[in-house]
mmCIF file of C-alpha atoms in Angstrom:
data_model
loop_
_atom_site.group_PDB
_atom_site.id
_atom_site.type_symbol
_atom_site.label_atom_id
_atom_site.label_comp_id
_atom_site.label_asym_id
_atom_site.label_seq_id
_atom_site.Cartn_x
_atom_site.Cartn_y
_atom_site.Cartn_z
ATOM 1 C CA UNK A 52 84.698 98.206 78.302
ATOM 2 C CA UNK A 53 81.040 97.378 78.400
ATOM 3 C CA UNK A 54 78.702 99.838 76.709
ATOM 4 C CA UNK A 55 75.695 98.546 78.636
ATOM 5 C CA UNK A 56 75.042 97.602 82.215
ATOM 6 C CA UNK A 57 77.073 99.280 84.925
ATOM 7 C CA UNK A 58 78.975 101.556 82.553
ATOM 8 C CA UNK A 59 82.640 102.552 82.488
ATOM 9 C CA UNK A 60 82.319 105.034 85.388
ATOM 10 C CA UNK A 61 82.620 102.937 88.533
ATOM 11 C CA UNK A 62 82.405 105.627 91.225
ATOM 12 C CA UNK A 63 81.277 109.131 92.055
ATOM 13 C CA UNK A 64 84.514 111.130 91.964
ATOM 14 C CA UNK A 65 84.329 114.781 93.017
ATOM 15 C CA UNK A 66 87.684 116.450 92.271
ATOM 16 C CA UNK A 67 89.474 118.894 94.542
ATOM 17 C CA UNK A 68 88.208 122.462 94.440
ATOM 18 C CA UNK A 69 84.639 121.574 93.422
ATOM 19 C CA UNK A 70 81.998 124.003 94.657
ATOM 20 C CA UNK A 71 78.229 124.250 94.463
ATOM 21 C CA UNK A 72 77.330 127.862 93.695
ATOM 22 C CA UNK A 73 73.621 128.593 93.913
ATOM 23 C CA UNK A 74 72.250 125.987 91.495
ATOM 24 C CA UNK A 75 75.412 125.018 89.596
ATOM 25 C CA UNK A 76 78.194 122.495 90.129
ATOM 26 C CA UNK A 77 81.455 124.267 89.268
ATOM 27 C CA UNK A 78 84.663 122.323 88.531
ATOM 28 C CA UNK A 79 87.999 123.270 86.975
ATOM 29 C CA UNK A 80 88.309 120.074 84.928
ATOM 30 C CA UNK A 81 86.050 117.965 82.746
ATOM 31 C CA UNK A 82 82.592 116.642 83.598
ATOM 32 C CA UNK A 83 81.547 113.105 82.644
ATOM 33 C CA UNK A 84 78.001 111.968 83.386
ATOM 34 C CA UNK A 85 76.906 108.353 82.934
ATOM 35 C CA UNK A 86 73.730 107.327 81.144
ATOM 36 C CA UNK A 87 70.222 107.504 82.621
ATOM 37 C CA UNK A 88 71.253 109.920 85.356
ATOM 38 C CA UNK A 89 69.357 112.892 86.733
ATOM 39 C CA UNK A 90 71.280 116.093 87.433
ATOM 40 C CA UNK A 91 68.938 118.759 88.795
ATOM 41 C CA UNK A 92 71.787 121.270 89.084
ATOM 42 C CA UNK A 93 73.551 123.166 86.360
ATOM 43 C CA UNK A 94 77.025 122.119 85.185
ATOM 44 C CA UNK A 95 80.038 124.367 84.619
ATOM 45 C CA UNK A 96 83.368 122.868 83.579
ATOM 46 C CA UNK A 97 86.027 122.657 80.902
ATOM 47 C CA UNK A 98 84.769 119.804 78.662
ATOM 48 C CA UNK A 99 81.297 118.406 79.358
ATOM 49 C CA UNK A 100 80.221 114.948 78.141
ATOM 50 C CA UNK A 101 76.693 113.808 78.986
ATOM 51 C CA UNK A 102 75.585 110.197 78.482
ATOM 52 C CA UNK A 103 72.371 109.021 76.891
ATOM 53 C CA UNK A 104 68.979 109.703 78.502
ATOM 54 C CA UNK A 105 70.448 112.147 81.033
ATOM 55 C CA UNK A 106 68.289 114.954 82.374
ATOM 56 C CA UNK A 107 70.028 118.222 83.333
ATOM 57 C CA UNK A 108 67.906 120.669 85.313
ATOM 58 C CA UNK A 109 69.778 123.911 84.587
ATOM 59 C CA UNK A 110 72.295 125.544 82.264
ATOM 60 C CA UNK A 111 75.415 123.865 80.872
ATOM 61 C CA UNK A 112 78.549 125.980 80.437
ATOM 62 C CA UNK A 113 81.608 124.382 78.831
ATOM 63 C CA UNK A 114 84.879 126.196 78.238
ATOM 64 C CA UNK A 115 85.905 123.568 75.687
ATOM 65 C CA UNK A 116 83.743 120.985 73.915
ATOM 66 C CA UNK A 117 80.277 119.798 74.893
ATOM 67 C CA UNK A 118 78.798 116.449 73.901
ATOM 68 C CA UNK A 119 75.184 115.466 74.536
ATOM 69 C CA UNK A 120 74.287 111.895 73.646
ATOM 70 C CA UNK A 121 70.918 110.679 72.388
ATOM 71 C CA UNK A 122 67.690 111.433 74.259
ATOM 72 C CA UNK A 123 69.312 113.985 76.579
ATOM 73 C CA UNK A 124 67.280 116.909 77.905
ATOM 74 C CA UNK A 125 68.593 120.227 79.201
ATOM 75 C CA UNK A 126 66.206 122.544 81.036
ATOM 76 C CA UNK A 127 68.134 125.714 80.292
ATOM 77 C CA UNK A 128 70.768 127.164 78.003
ATOM 78 C CA UNK A 129 73.870 125.451 76.601
ATOM 79 C CA UNK A 130 76.938 127.675 76.225
ATOM 80 C CA UNK A 131 79.976 126.106 74.529
ATOM 81 C CA UNK A 132 83.405 127.720 74.174
ATOM 82 C CA UNK A 133 84.584 125.465 71.336
ATOM 83 C CA UNK A 134 82.740 122.659 69.478
ATOM 84 C CA UNK A 135 79.389 121.059 70.297
ATOM 85 C CA UNK A 136 78.067 117.589 69.428
ATOM 86 C CA UNK A 137 74.369 116.818 69.893
ATOM 87 C CA UNK A 138 72.945 113.345 69.336
ATOM 88 C CA UNK A 139 69.517 112.601 67.947
ATOM 89 C CA UNK A 140 66.359 113.553 69.873
ATOM 90 C CA UNK A 141 68.181 115.923 72.220
ATOM 91 C CA UNK A 142 65.975 118.587 73.790
ATOM 92 C CA UNK A 143 67.214 122.018 74.934
ATOM 93 C CA UNK A 144 64.563 124.297 76.403
ATOM 94 C CA UNK A 145 66.786 127.372 76.233
ATOM 95 C CA UNK A 146 69.274 128.654 73.684
ATOM 96 C CA UNK A 147 72.347 126.941 72.211
ATOM 97 C CA UNK A 148 75.430 129.156 71.773
ATOM 98 C CA UNK A 149 78.524 127.584 70.172
ATOM 99 C CA UNK A 150 81.778 129.431 69.511
ATOM 100 C CA UNK A 151 83.138 126.707 67.213
ATOM 101 C CA UNK A 152 81.585 124.009 65.030
ATOM 102 C CA UNK A 153 78.214 122.381 65.636
ATOM 103 C CA UNK A 154 77.577 118.717 64.842
ATOM 104 C CA UNK A 155 73.895 117.991 65.338
ATOM 105 C CA UNK A 156 71.760 114.891 64.910
ATOM 106 C CA UNK A 157 68.200 114.218 63.787
ATOM 107 C CA UNK A 158 65.045 115.342 65.618
ATOM 108 C CA UNK A 159 66.919 117.771 67.899
ATOM 109 C CA UNK A 160 64.721 120.370 69.603
ATOM 110 C CA UNK A 161 66.171 123.767 70.575
ATOM 111 C CA UNK A 162 63.267 125.908 71.667
ATOM 112 C CA UNK A 163 64.958 129.326 71.675
ATOM 113 C CA UNK A 164 67.198 128.725 68.654
ATOM 114 C CA UNK A 165 70.925 128.243 68.245
ATOM 115 C CA UNK A 166 73.983 130.101 67.002
ATOM 116 C CA UNK A 167 77.355 128.745 65.882
ATOM 117 C CA UNK A 168 80.368 130.668 64.614
ATOM 118 C CA UNK A 169 81.880 127.677 62.783
ATOM 119 C CA UNK A 170 80.590 124.916 60.539
ATOM 120 C CA UNK A 171 77.135 123.470 61.157
ATOM 121 C CA UNK A 172 76.707 119.823 60.181
ATOM 122 C CA UNK A 173 73.272 118.228 60.523
ATOM 123 C CA UNK A 174 73.594 114.449 60.808
ATOM 124 C CA UNK A 175 73.557 111.714 63.442
ATOM 125 C CA UNK A 176 76.902 111.947 65.295
ATOM 126 C CA UNK A 177 78.340 108.919 67.031
ATOM 127 C CA UNK A 178 77.863 109.011 70.821
ATOM 128 C CA UNK A 179 80.913 110.203 72.730
ATOM 129 C CA UNK A 180 81.789 107.040 74.623
ATOM 130 C CA UNK A 181 81.268 104.849 71.561
ATOM 131 C CA UNK A 182 83.424 107.141 69.419
ATOM 132 C CA UNK A 183 86.344 107.125 71.889
ATOM 133 C CA UNK A 184 86.074 103.377 72.320
ATOM 134 C CA UNK A 185 86.124 102.667 68.579
ATOM 135 C CA UNK A 186 89.117 104.915 67.849
ATOM 136 C CA UNK A 187 91.220 103.697 70.768
ATOM 137 C CA UNK A 188 90.405 100.039 70.124
ATOM 138 C CA UNK A 189 91.383 100.321 66.464
ATOM 139 C CA UNK A 190 94.682 102.027 67.316
ATOM 140 C CA UNK A 191 95.551 99.398 69.885
ATOM 141 C CA UNK A 192 94.493 96.580 67.559
ATOM 142 C CA UNK A 193 96.964 97.624 64.857
ATOM 143 C CA UNK A 194 99.705 98.203 67.442
ATOM 144 C CA UNK A 195 99.782 101.991 67.211
ATOM 145 C CA UNK A 196 100.367 102.569 70.915
ATOM 146 C CA UNK A 197 102.087 105.920 70.324
ATOM 147 C CA UNK A 198 99.083 107.206 68.405
ATOM 148 C CA UNK A 199 96.777 105.990 71.171
ATOM 149 C CA UNK A 200 98.852 107.903 73.735
ATOM 150 C CA UNK A 201 98.703 111.033 71.585
ATOM 151 C CA UNK A 202 94.916 110.705 71.342
ATOM 152 C CA UNK A 203 94.642 110.369 75.103
ATOM 153 C CA UNK A 204 96.807 113.466 75.598
ATOM 154 C CA UNK A 205 94.705 115.372 73.080
ATOM 155 C CA UNK A 206 91.512 114.444 74.926
ATOM 156 C CA UNK A 207 93.149 115.704 78.132
ATOM 157 C CA UNK A 208 94.107 119.021 76.469
ATOM 158 C CA UNK A 209 97.851 118.425 76.531
ATOM 159 C CA UNK A 210 99.881 118.596 79.697
ATOM 160 C CA UNK A 211 97.238 120.433 81.745
ATOM 161 C CA UNK A 212 95.649 117.300 83.177
ATOM 162 C CA UNK A 213 92.951 117.871 85.797
ATOM 163 C CA UNK A 214 90.852 115.374 87.642
ATOM 164 C CA UNK A 215 87.352 115.195 86.112
ATOM 165 C CA UNK A 216 84.001 115.126 87.857
ATOM 166 C CA UNK A 217 82.719 111.576 87.334
ATOM 167 C CA UNK A 218 79.038 110.829 87.866
ATOM 168 C CA UNK A 219 78.151 107.136 87.476
ATOM 169 C CA UNK A 220 75.216 105.637 85.658
ATOM 170 C CA UNK A 221 71.698 106.110 87.120
ATOM 171 C CA UNK A 222 72.878 108.715 89.638
ATOM 172 C CA UNK A 223 70.627 111.368 91.174
ATOM 173 C CA UNK A 224 72.307 114.712 91.789
ATOM 174 C CA UNK A 225 70.204 117.432 93.394
ATOM 175 C CA UNK A 226 70.568 120.355 95.753
ATOM 176 C CA UNK A 227 69.269 118.303 98.690
ATOM 177 C CA UNK A 228 70.973 114.934 98.025
ATOM 178 C CA UNK A 229 73.608 113.176 95.922
ATOM 179 C CA UNK A 230 72.553 109.524 95.503
ATOM 180 C CA UNK A 231 74.672 106.867 93.811
ATOM 181 C CA UNK A 232 74.946 103.086 94.113
ATOM 182 C CA UNK A 233 78.746 103.120 93.774
ATOM 183 C CA UNK A 234 81.570 104.303 96.059
ATOM 184 C CA UNK A 235 81.994 108.076 96.377
ATOM 185 C CA UNK A 236 85.225 110.032 96.728
ATOM 186 C CA UNK A 237 85.480 113.738 97.534
ATOM 187 C CA UNK A 238 88.771 115.562 96.982
ATOM 188 C CA UNK A 239 90.192 118.456 98.985
ATOM 189 C CA UNK A 240 88.993 122.046 99.425
ATOM 190 C CA UNK A 241 85.430 121.330 98.237
ATOM 191 C CA UNK A 242 82.180 123.010 99.246
ATOM 192 C CA UNK A 243 79.114 120.842 98.687
ATOM 193 C CA UNK A 244 75.407 121.144 99.404
ATOM 194 C CA UNK A 245 73.178 118.137 100.025
ATOM 195 C CA UNK A 246 73.242 114.758 101.713
ATOM 196 C CA UNK A 247 75.669 112.226 100.248
ATOM 197 C CA UNK A 248 74.407 108.636 99.802
ATOM 198 C CA UNK A 249 76.746 105.977 98.401
ATOM 199 C CA UNK A 250 78.097 102.470 98.903
ATOM 200 C CA UNK A 251 81.184 103.884 100.666
ATOM 201 C CA UNK A 252 82.364 107.454 101.185
ATOM 202 C CA UNK A 253 85.798 108.996 101.509
ATOM 203 C CA UNK A 254 85.973 112.745 102.098
ATOM 204 C CA UNK A 255 89.322 114.504 101.752
ATOM 205 C CA UNK A 256 90.782 117.394 103.719
ATOM 206 C CA UNK A 257 89.542 120.954 104.262
ATOM 207 C CA UNK A 258 86.069 120.289 102.873
ATOM 208 C CA UNK A 259 82.724 121.650 103.986
ATOM 209 C CA UNK A 260 79.648 119.509 103.383
ATOM 210 C CA UNK A 261 76.259 121.012 104.197
ATOM 211 C CA UNK A 262 74.508 117.692 104.679
ATOM 212 C CA UNK A 263 74.898 114.230 106.134
ATOM 213 C CA UNK A 264 76.902 111.195 105.031
ATOM 214 C CA UNK A 265 75.277 107.768 104.770
ATOM 215 C CA UNK A 266 76.823 104.594 103.327
ATOM 216 C CA UNK A 267 76.537 100.818 103.523
ATOM 217 C CA UNK A 268 80.275 100.370 104.028
ATOM 218 C CA UNK A 269 83.180 102.478 105.351
ATOM 219 C CA UNK A 270 83.152 106.267 105.750
ATOM 220 C CA UNK A 271 86.297 108.385 106.192
ATOM 221 C CA UNK A 272 86.209 112.071 107.141
ATOM 222 C CA UNK A 273 89.499 113.806 106.380
ATOM 223 C CA UNK A 274 91.393 116.323 108.474
ATOM 224 C CA UNK A 275 89.957 119.832 108.894
ATOM 225 C CA UNK A 276 86.718 118.794 107.188
ATOM 226 C CA UNK A 277 83.378 120.044 108.520
ATOM 227 C CA UNK A 278 80.241 117.904 108.130
ATOM 228 C CA UNK A 279 77.006 119.783 108.871
ATOM 229 C CA UNK A 280 75.000 116.653 109.609
ATOM 230 C CA UNK A 281 75.119 113.034 110.744
ATOM 231 C CA UNK A 282 77.578 110.345 109.677
ATOM 232 C CA UNK A 283 75.952 106.908 109.467
ATOM 233 C CA UNK A 284 76.968 103.524 108.111
ATOM 234 C CA UNK A 285 75.231 100.177 108.474
ATOM 235 C CA UNK A 286 78.090 97.822 109.224
ATOM 236 C CA UNK A 287 81.255 99.580 108.114
ATOM 237 C CA UNK A 288 83.893 101.597 109.937
ATOM 238 C CA UNK A 289 83.666 105.354 110.443
ATOM 239 C CA UNK A 290 87.046 107.102 110.698
ATOM 240 C CA UNK A 291 87.193 110.724 111.832
ATOM 241 C CA UNK A 292 90.685 112.134 111.396
ATOM 242 C CA UNK A 293 92.381 114.828 113.464
ATOM 243 C CA UNK A 294 90.944 118.311 113.107
ATOM 244 C CA UNK A 295 87.669 117.124 111.535
ATOM 245 C CA UNK A 296 84.328 118.367 112.870
ATOM 246 C CA UNK A 297 81.029 116.509 112.731
ATOM 247 C CA UNK A 298 78.110 118.695 113.789
ATOM 248 C CA UNK A 299 75.790 115.732 114.298
ATOM 249 C CA UNK A 300 75.623 112.120 115.455
ATOM 250 C CA UNK A 301 77.964 109.332 114.398
ATOM 251 C CA UNK A 302 76.699 105.760 114.102
ATOM 252 C CA UNK A 303 78.806 102.866 112.807
ATOM 253 C CA UNK A 304 79.789 99.255 113.206
ATOM 254 C CA UNK A 305 83.322 100.232 114.306
ATOM 255 C CA UNK A 306 84.390 103.768 115.192
ATOM 256 C CA UNK A 307 87.900 105.254 114.979
ATOM 257 C CA UNK A 308 88.366 108.836 116.234
ATOM 258 C CA UNK A 309 91.733 110.586 116.049
ATOM 259 C CA UNK A 310 92.875 112.938 118.768
ATOM 260 C CA UNK A 311 91.831 116.484 117.899
ATOM 261 C CA UNK A 312 88.572 115.556 116.154
ATOM 262 C CA UNK A 313 85.360 117.182 117.328
ATOM 263 C CA UNK A 314 81.984 115.440 117.329
ATOM 264 C CA UNK A 315 79.118 117.433 118.783
ATOM 265 C CA UNK A 316 76.499 114.702 118.686
ATOM 266 C CA UNK A 317 76.229 111.177 120.057
ATOM 267 C CA UNK A 318 78.698 108.393 119.286
ATOM 268 C CA UNK A 319 77.269 104.919 118.642
ATOM 269 C CA UNK A 320 79.292 101.852 117.713
ATOM 270 C CA UNK A 321 78.037 98.277 117.576
ATOM 271 C CA UNK A 322 81.596 96.957 117.499
ATOM 272 C CA UNK A 323 84.852 98.549 118.643
ATOM 273 C CA UNK A 324 85.373 102.191 119.505
ATOM 274 C CA UNK A 325 88.982 103.451 119.287
ATOM 275 C CA UNK A 326 90.583 106.736 120.229
ATOM 276 C CA UNK A 327 93.875 107.225 118.369
ATOM 277 C CA UNK A 328 96.370 109.527 120.074
ATOM 278 C CA UNK A 329 99.687 110.750 118.709
ATOM 279 C CA UNK A 330 102.411 111.378 121.302
ATOM 280 C CA UNK A 331 104.894 112.928 118.875
ATOM 281 C CA UNK A 332 105.589 113.620 115.200
ATOM 282 C CA UNK A 333 107.833 110.552 114.796
ATOM 283 C CA UNK A 334 106.123 108.100 117.150
ATOM 284 C CA UNK A 335 103.388 105.759 116.150
ATOM 285 C CA UNK A 336 99.795 106.402 117.214
ATOM 286 C CA UNK A 337 98.582 104.952 120.494
ATOM 287 C CA UNK A 338 95.164 103.323 120.320
ATOM 288 C CA UNK A 339 92.765 103.195 123.226
ATOM 289 C CA UNK A 340 90.099 100.572 122.640
ATOM 290 C CA UNK A 341 86.655 100.774 124.155
ATOM 291 C CA UNK A 342 84.300 97.866 124.647
ATOM 292 C CA UNK A 343 81.879 96.640 122.031
ATOM 293 C CA UNK A 344 78.481 98.249 121.712
ATOM 294 C CA UNK A 345 79.798 101.492 123.193
ATOM 295 C CA UNK A 346 77.815 104.699 123.257
ATOM 296 C CA UNK A 347 78.958 108.110 124.386
ATOM 297 C CA UNK A 348 77.378 111.510 124.595
ATOM 298 C CA UNK A 349 80.098 113.245 122.581
ATOM 299 C CA UNK A 350 83.773 113.426 121.753
ATOM 300 C CA UNK A 351 84.649 115.201 125.017
ATOM 301 C CA UNK A 352 83.700 112.186 127.083
ATOM 302 C CA UNK A 353 85.785 109.846 124.949
ATOM 303 C CA UNK A 354 88.834 112.097 124.773
ATOM 304 C CA UNK A 355 89.001 112.611 128.558
ATOM 305 C CA UNK A 356 89.498 108.971 129.511
ATOM 306 C CA UNK A 357 93.151 108.280 128.589
ATOM 307 C CA UNK A 358 94.690 111.687 129.368
ATOM 308 C CA UNK A 359 93.060 111.743 132.842
ATOM 309 C CA UNK A 360 94.503 108.332 133.660
ATOM 310 C CA UNK A 361 98.024 109.343 132.667
ATOM 311 C CA UNK A 362 97.849 112.663 134.490
ATOM 312 C CA UNK A 363 96.587 111.039 137.672
ATOM 313 C CA UNK A 364 99.544 108.629 137.775
ATOM 314 C CA UNK A 365 102.025 111.410 137.183
ATOM 315 C CA UNK A 366 100.447 113.712 139.776
ATOM 316 C CA UNK A 367 100.434 110.979 142.412
ATOM 317 C CA UNK A 368 104.134 110.203 141.901
ATOM 318 C CA UNK A 369 105.132 113.863 141.925
ATOM 319 C CA UNK A 370 103.062 114.477 145.034
ATOM 320 C CA UNK A 371 104.947 111.735 146.939
ATOM 321 C CA UNK A 372 108.303 113.274 146.030
ATOM 322 C CA UNK A 373 107.338 116.862 146.880
ATOM 323 C CA UNK A 374 105.495 116.090 150.115
ATOM 324 C CA UNK A 375 108.645 115.138 152.110
ATOM 325 C CA UNK A 376 111.892 115.687 150.233
ATOM 326 C CA UNK A 377 113.973 114.287 153.157
ATOM 327 C CA UNK A 378 117.772 114.482 153.401
ATOM 328 C CA UNK A 379 120.490 113.843 150.828
ATOM 329 C CA UNK A 380 120.442 110.069 151.421
ATOM 330 C CA UNK A 381 116.833 109.850 150.340
ATOM 331 C CA UNK A 382 117.484 111.858 147.204
ATOM 332 C CA UNK A 383 120.442 109.642 146.248
ATOM 333 C CA UNK A 384 118.352 106.537 146.773
ATOM 334 C CA UNK A 385 115.624 108.048 144.578
ATOM 335 C CA UNK A 386 118.103 108.754 141.793
ATOM 336 C CA UNK A 387 119.516 105.208 141.959
ATOM 337 C CA UNK A 388 116.016 103.764 141.865
ATOM 338 C CA UNK A 389 115.277 105.740 138.706
ATOM 339 C CA UNK A 390 118.474 104.522 137.044
ATOM 340 C CA UNK A 391 117.764 100.897 137.968
ATOM 341 C CA UNK A 392 114.201 101.058 136.648
ATOM 342 C CA UNK A 393 115.046 102.926 133.442
ATOM 343 C CA UNK A 394 115.861 99.840 131.269
ATOM 344 C CA UNK A 395 112.544 98.244 132.137
ATOM 345 C CA UNK A 396 110.596 101.048 130.471
ATOM 346 C CA UNK A 397 112.156 100.549 127.006
ATOM 347 C CA UNK A 398 109.645 100.049 124.200
ATOM 348 C CA UNK A 399 106.841 101.857 126.032
ATOM 349 C CA UNK A 400 105.351 105.211 125.073
ATOM 350 C CA UNK A 401 106.784 108.417 126.541
ATOM 351 C CA UNK A 402 103.754 109.083 128.743
ATOM 352 C CA UNK A 403 103.640 105.549 130.143
ATOM 353 C CA UNK A 404 107.417 105.481 130.794
ATOM 354 C CA UNK A 405 107.329 108.774 132.691
ATOM 355 C CA UNK A 406 104.429 107.648 134.850
ATOM 356 C CA UNK A 407 106.133 104.320 135.728
ATOM 357 C CA UNK A 408 109.442 105.931 136.697
ATOM 358 C CA UNK A 409 107.745 108.548 138.845
ATOM 359 C CA UNK A 410 105.698 105.953 140.684
ATOM 360 C CA UNK A 411 108.770 103.790 141.415
ATOM 361 C CA UNK A 412 110.663 106.823 142.716
ATOM 362 C CA UNK A 413 107.869 107.591 145.148
ATOM 363 C CA UNK A 414 107.880 104.005 146.389
ATOM 364 C CA UNK A 415 111.649 104.110 146.965
ATOM 365 C CA UNK A 416 111.311 107.337 148.947
ATOM 366 C CA UNK A 417 108.674 105.818 151.207
ATOM 367 C CA UNK A 418 110.956 102.779 151.816
ATOM 368 C CA UNK A 419 113.850 105.002 152.943
ATOM 369 C CA UNK A 420 111.580 106.945 155.272
ATOM 370 C CA UNK A 421 110.319 103.762 156.921
ATOM 371 C CA UNK A 422 113.921 102.615 157.557
ATOM 372 C CA UNK A 423 114.872 105.953 159.139
ATOM 373 C CA UNK A 424 111.795 105.896 161.378
ATOM 374 C CA UNK A 425 112.726 102.402 162.602
#
C-alpha cells in the first residue's frame, strides 16, 4: 500500500443509510477521510479517522475512537466516546471532549480547552494509516496470519461489521457539491444534499439525492431512487432502472431506460437509446433500440412506442374476428389455422406471439368468406 500519491482509498463509498442532516454527514459505521481533503460538513459516525492536512468545517462526533493526523484543522468541537489520537500541529477551534484516553502530539492548538476522563499522554503519535500498515505488515511478515485476522476484527469492533464512509484523497465535500476524481458508489436508503461529481457514479435503491449527477464514464440510477436534478455523462452509458425518477434532463453517450422509470426532462443520447421492457417475472427483458443520436422530450414519448405497436396489431386482429363471426365452418377453420400456426411462434415473446396468431386467424376468416361469396 502506497503512503503517498493516490492513497489507499480508491473510491468515494457512501454506505447504506447515510443521511445529511442540516450541516452534518451521519453514518452508522466508520468514517475514513483521505489526506488533503476538504470536508465543509460535520461528521458523525462510530470511529472517525481523518488523514493528514484535512480541513473539517464543523463538529466531529465519534461514538468510538477518533484519530486526527498531522496538520488537520477542525472548525468546531470534537466529541469522542472512547479514545482520541491527535497528531502534531492539529488545530481545533472549539472544545475537545474525550471519554477515554487522550494521545496528543506536539504543537496542538485547542482554542476552548480539552477534557479527558482517562490518561493524557503528550507526545507525537504515529499517524493512523501508518500505524495500521506497520502492525499488519509485521504480523504478516512473521507468518502470524491468525493474529492479523484478530487485529482486523478488533479494528472492526468484533462481529458488528458495517460499511464505512470512504472519502478519497483530495476530495471536496460540501453542502452544494461532492467532488472526487475517483468512482463514486452510493448505497441504499440514503438522503444526500448536493451535486455529485465523480469519474463514474452508481446510485443504489430507494435513495433521494437533492442535486445532479455528472461523471466522465457510466452512471447507474437504482430502482425507486429520486434524483432532483440532471444526469449527465460525457461518453458513458446512463442506466435508469425501473421505478427510478429523474426530475431533470438526461444526457449520455448511450441511454438505457427500464420500463417503469420516469424522466421529466429531455432525453439526449449520442449513441444508442434502449427501452428495456419486462413481459413477466421469469422472462428475459425485451429491448427496443432507437437510432443513434436520438432525442426525446421525455420518458412518456419513449415508453409509448412499443406498447402502441403491439396493441394496434392485437386490436386489428380482434376486430376482424368480431366484425363478422360467420357460421360454424368459419369458426372451425379459424381454430385449425391457429393450431397450424402455433409451432411457428415458438421462441418469441408472449406479446409478439399473441399478435401473430390473431393476425393469421383474421386472414383465415377473410379467406373463408371469399370462398362462400364465390
